């Protein structure tokens, strides 16, 4: 058992722009090996997207749970279109499903991301962004 006080490890927030349309800010909460070597990792992060910042298309080998804790944003998938999400919303993306997430054009979005296994990145989202 591990108790993590306050969700942050007293380290500086990390700017993250590779595979994003701008800079998102990430705080690592937890990183744990799953099962045996080669079974992948569980990674928990708190991510804050500034207005207009979104991920590129990507997928997670073991799926991903997003818990929206503040602000408003969008999530999109190849089949499910684009949806607005707000604080309190919970989004489960199954293993391998291509998707993206991020802030609307006018608001920030903060979510906790529980990510299972490796993430594979693809192109920027271009044609499915809702109008502001
Ligand atoms: Mn994701």
Coordinates of C-alpha atoms and ligand atoms in Angstrom, one line a residue:
X1 CA 0.0 0.0 0.0
X2 CA 1.2 3.5 -0.8
X3 CA -0.4 6.7 0.4
X4 CA 0.4 9.7 -1.8
X5 CA -0.3 13.0 0.1
X6 CA -1.9 15.7 -1.9
X7 CA -1.5 14.0 -5.2
X8 CA 1.7 15.8 -6.0
X9 CA 5.2 14.7 -5.3
X10 CA 6.4 18.2 -4.5
X11 CA 8.0 18.3 -7.9
X12 CA 7.5 21.1 -10.4
X13 CA 4.7 20.7 -13.0
X14 CA 6.0 19.5 -16.3
X15 CA 5.2 21.3 -19.5
X16 CA 4.2 18.9 -22.2
X17 CA 3.9 19.9 -25.9
X18 CA 5.0 16.9 -27.9
X19 CA 1.8 15.3 -29.4
X20 CA -0.2 18.3 -28.2
X21 CA -1.4 21.4 -30.1
X22 CA 0.2 23.6 -27.4
X23 CA 1.5 23.2 -23.9
X24 CA -0.4 21.2 -21.3
X25 CA 0.9 21.0 -17.8
X26 CA 1.3 17.6 -16.2
X27 CA 1.8 16.5 -12.6
X28 CA 2.8 12.9 -12.1
X29 CA 0.7 11.3 -9.3
X30 CA 1.8 7.6 -9.6
X31 CA 3.7 5.3 -11.9
X32 CA 3.6 1.6 -11.2
X33 CA 4.7 -1.5 -13.1
X34 CA 1.8 -3.8 -13.9
X35 CA 2.4 -7.5 -13.2
X36 CA 5.7 -8.8 -14.6
X37 CA 8.3 -6.9 -16.6
X38 CA 6.8 -6.3 -20.1
X39 CA 3.2 -6.1 -18.8
X40 CA 3.2 -2.4 -19.1
X41 CA 2.7 0.4 -16.6
X42 CA -0.1 2.2 -14.7
X43 CA 0.5 5.9 -14.9
X44 CA -1.7 8.5 -13.1
X45 CA -1.3 12.1 -14.0
X46 CA -3.1 15.3 -13.4
X47 CA -3.1 17.3 -16.7
X48 CA -4.2 20.9 -17.2
X49 CA -4.9 22.1 -20.7
X50 CA -5.0 25.8 -21.4
X51 CA -7.6 27.1 -23.8
X52 CA -7.3 25.6 -27.3
X53 CA -4.8 22.9 -26.3
X54 CA -5.7 19.4 -27.2
X55 CA -3.9 16.1 -27.7
X56 CA -3.2 14.6 -31.0
X57 CA -5.0 11.4 -32.0
X58 CA -3.7 8.5 -29.8
X59 CA -4.5 5.2 -28.2
X60 CA -3.6 3.4 -25.0
X61 CA -2.7 -0.2 -25.0
X62 CA -4.6 -1.0 -21.8
X63 CA -7.2 1.8 -22.0
X64 CA -7.6 5.1 -20.1
X65 CA -9.9 6.5 -17.4
X66 CA -10.2 10.3 -17.4
X67 CA -11.8 12.1 -14.4
X68 CA -12.6 15.7 -15.2
X69 CA -11.9 17.8 -12.1
X70 CA -12.2 21.3 -13.4
X71 CA -13.1 23.4 -16.4
X72 CA -14.6 22.3 -19.7
X73 CA -13.2 20.4 -22.6
X74 CA -13.8 18.1 -25.5
X75 CA -13.2 14.4 -26.0
X76 CA -13.4 12.7 -29.3
X77 CA -13.1 9.3 -30.8
X78 CA -13.1 7.9 -34.4
X79 CA -16.6 6.5 -34.0
X80 CA -18.2 8.5 -31.2
X81 CA -17.8 12.0 -32.5
X82 CA -16.9 14.9 -30.2
X83 CA -18.5 15.5 -26.8
X84 CA -18.2 18.4 -24.3
X85 CA -17.0 17.3 -20.9
X86 CA -17.1 19.2 -17.6
X87 CA -16.0 18.7 -13.9
X88 CA -17.4 15.5 -12.5
X89 CA -17.5 13.7 -15.9
X90 CA -15.8 10.3 -16.2
X91 CA -14.6 9.0 -19.5
X92 CA -13.4 5.4 -20.1
X93 CA -11.6 4.8 -23.4
X94 CA -11.2 1.0 -24.0
X95 CA -7.8 -0.5 -24.9
X96 CA -6.8 0.5 -28.4
X97 CA -9.5 3.0 -29.2
X98 CA -8.2 6.0 -31.1
X99 CA -9.2 9.2 -29.4
X100 CA -8.2 12.7 -28.3
X101 CA -8.9 15.1 -25.4
X102 CA -8.3 18.7 -24.4
X103 CA -9.7 22.1 -23.6
X104 CA -12.3 24.0 -25.5
X105 CA -11.1 27.1 -27.3
X106 CA -12.2 29.4 -24.4
X107 CA -11.7 27.4 -21.2
X108 CA -9.1 25.4 -19.4
X109 CA -9.6 21.7 -18.7
X110 CA -8.1 19.7 -15.8
X111 CA -8.4 15.9 -15.7
X112 CA -6.8 13.1 -13.8
X113 CA -5.7 10.5 -16.3
X114 CA -5.3 6.8 -15.3
X115 CA -3.5 5.3 -18.2
X116 CA -2.8 1.6 -18.7
X117 CA 0.0 0.4 -20.9
X118 CA 1.8 2.2 -23.7
X119 CA 0.5 5.2 -25.5
X120 CA 0.8 5.3 -29.3
X121 CA 0.6 8.8 -30.9
X122 CA -0.8 9.7 -34.3
X123 CA -1.6 12.9 -36.2
X124 CA -3.1 16.2 -35.0
X125 CA -6.9 16.4 -34.9
X126 CA -8.0 18.6 -37.8
X127 CA -11.5 18.1 -39.0
X128 CA -13.6 17.2 -36.0
X129 CA -13.2 20.3 -33.8
X130 CA -16.5 21.9 -32.9
X131 CA -16.9 25.6 -33.7
X132 CA -16.1 27.9 -30.8
Ligands
LIG1 MN1 -5.9 9.4 -24.0

